[in-house]
CSV table of C-alpha atoms in Angstrom, one decimal:
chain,number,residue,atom,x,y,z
A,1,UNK,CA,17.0,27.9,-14.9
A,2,UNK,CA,16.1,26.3,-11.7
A,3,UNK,CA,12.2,25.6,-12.4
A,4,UNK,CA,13.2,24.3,-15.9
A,5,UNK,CA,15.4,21.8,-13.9
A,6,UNK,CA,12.4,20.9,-11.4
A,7,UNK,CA,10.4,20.4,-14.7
A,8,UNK,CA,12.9,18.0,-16.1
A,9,UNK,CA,13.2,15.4,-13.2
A,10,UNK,CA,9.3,15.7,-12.3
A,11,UNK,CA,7.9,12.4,-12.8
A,12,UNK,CA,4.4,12.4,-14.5
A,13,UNK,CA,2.2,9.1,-12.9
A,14,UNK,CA,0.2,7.4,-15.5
A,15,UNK,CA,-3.3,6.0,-14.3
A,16,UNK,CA,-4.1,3.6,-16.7
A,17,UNK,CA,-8.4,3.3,-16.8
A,18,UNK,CA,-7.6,-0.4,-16.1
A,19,UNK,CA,-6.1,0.2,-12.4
A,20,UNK,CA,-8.2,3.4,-12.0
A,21,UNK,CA,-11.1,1.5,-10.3
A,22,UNK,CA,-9.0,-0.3,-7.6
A,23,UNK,CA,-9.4,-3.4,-6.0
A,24,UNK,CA,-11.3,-3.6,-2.9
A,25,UNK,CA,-8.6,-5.6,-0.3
A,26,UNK,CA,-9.6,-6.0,3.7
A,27,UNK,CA,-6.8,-8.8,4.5
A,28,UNK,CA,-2.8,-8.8,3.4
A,29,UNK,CA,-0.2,-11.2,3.6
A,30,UNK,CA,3.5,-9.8,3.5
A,31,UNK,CA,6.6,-12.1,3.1
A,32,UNK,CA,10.1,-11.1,2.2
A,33,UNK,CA,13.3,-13.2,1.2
A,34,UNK,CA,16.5,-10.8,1.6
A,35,UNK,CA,15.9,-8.7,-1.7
A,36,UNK,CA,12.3,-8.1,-2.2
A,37,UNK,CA,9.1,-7.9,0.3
A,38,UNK,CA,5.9,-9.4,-1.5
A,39,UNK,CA,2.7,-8.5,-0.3
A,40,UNK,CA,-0.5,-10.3,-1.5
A,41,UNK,CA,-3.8,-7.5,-1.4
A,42,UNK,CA,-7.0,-10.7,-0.6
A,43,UNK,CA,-10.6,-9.9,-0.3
A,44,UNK,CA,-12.2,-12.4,2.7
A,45,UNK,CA,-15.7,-12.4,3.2
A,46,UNK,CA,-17.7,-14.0,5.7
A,47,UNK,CA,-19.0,-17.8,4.2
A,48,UNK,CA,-16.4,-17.9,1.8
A,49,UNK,CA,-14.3,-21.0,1.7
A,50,UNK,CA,-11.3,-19.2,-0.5
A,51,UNK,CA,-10.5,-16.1,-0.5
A,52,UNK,CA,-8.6,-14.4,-3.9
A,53,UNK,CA,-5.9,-12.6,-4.0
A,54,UNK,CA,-6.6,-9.5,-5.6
A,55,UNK,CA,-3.3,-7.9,-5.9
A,56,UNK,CA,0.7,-8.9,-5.4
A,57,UNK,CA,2.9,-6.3,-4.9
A,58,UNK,CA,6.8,-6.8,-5.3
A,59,UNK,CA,9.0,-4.2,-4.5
A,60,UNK,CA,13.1,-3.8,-3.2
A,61,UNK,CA,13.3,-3.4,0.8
A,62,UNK,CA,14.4,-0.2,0.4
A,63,UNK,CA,11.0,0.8,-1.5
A,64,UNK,CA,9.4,-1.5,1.4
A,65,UNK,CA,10.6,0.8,4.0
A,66,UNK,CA,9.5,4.2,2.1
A,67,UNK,CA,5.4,2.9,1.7
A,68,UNK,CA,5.7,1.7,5.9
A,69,UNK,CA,7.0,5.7,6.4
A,70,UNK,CA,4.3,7.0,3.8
A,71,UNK,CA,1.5,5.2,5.2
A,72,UNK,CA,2.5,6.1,8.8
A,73,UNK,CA,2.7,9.8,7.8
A,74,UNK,CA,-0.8,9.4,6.3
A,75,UNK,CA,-2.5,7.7,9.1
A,76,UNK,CA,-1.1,10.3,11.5
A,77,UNK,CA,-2.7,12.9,9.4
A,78,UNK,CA,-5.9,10.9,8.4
A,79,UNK,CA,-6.1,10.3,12.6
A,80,UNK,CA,-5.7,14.2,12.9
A,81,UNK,CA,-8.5,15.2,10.6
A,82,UNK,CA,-10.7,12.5,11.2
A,83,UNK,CA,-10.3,11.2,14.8
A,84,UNK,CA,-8.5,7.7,15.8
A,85,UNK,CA,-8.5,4.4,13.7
A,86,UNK,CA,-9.9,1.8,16.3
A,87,UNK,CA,-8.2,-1.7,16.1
A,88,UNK,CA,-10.9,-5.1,16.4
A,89,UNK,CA,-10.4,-7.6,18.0
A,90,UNK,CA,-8.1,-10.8,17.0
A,91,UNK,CA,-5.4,-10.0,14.7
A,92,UNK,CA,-5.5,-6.0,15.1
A,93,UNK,CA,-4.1,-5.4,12.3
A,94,UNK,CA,-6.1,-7.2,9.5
A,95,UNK,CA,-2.9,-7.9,7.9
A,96,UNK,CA,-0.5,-10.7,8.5
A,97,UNK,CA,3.1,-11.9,7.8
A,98,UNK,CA,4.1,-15.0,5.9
């Protein structure tokens, strides 16, 4: 009774072949107004006057604060197996608040 219950409320992810690829992203810009955070995914390369926006992501704070503990928990792990991230210079981060 109790695996038939797990079955019920397991959520099956759809990858549509569309999305499947990704998109390549190496600068973000987050903003947030008091119920959503935004963040714009950009590919920057060197020479290019513009840079596109690749991706916008919209999602409830709540859901905003879940992804900053997932990808802590994942760096953490990443940094175990596979040594420390180094930061560059200038904005350490890559990524940038509006």
């Amino acid at each position: 009774m109790a695996n038939e219950n797990q079955n019920k409320n397991q959520l099956q992810i759809q990858l549509r072949p569309e999305v499947a690829d990704g998109k390549y992203s190496n600068l973000a810009m987050i903003g947030h107004s008091p119920n959503e955070f935004m963040i714009d995914f950009i590919y920057t390369a060197p020479g290019m006057p513009q840079a596109p926006v690749v991706s916008r992501v919209i999602m409830s704070p709540e859901n905003a604060k879940q992804l900053m503990f997932a990808l802590t928990d994942n760096v953490k792990k990443y940094e175990a197996q596979f040594g420390e991230i180094k930061r560059r210079g200038g904005n350490a981060s890559g990524f940038g608040n509006n």
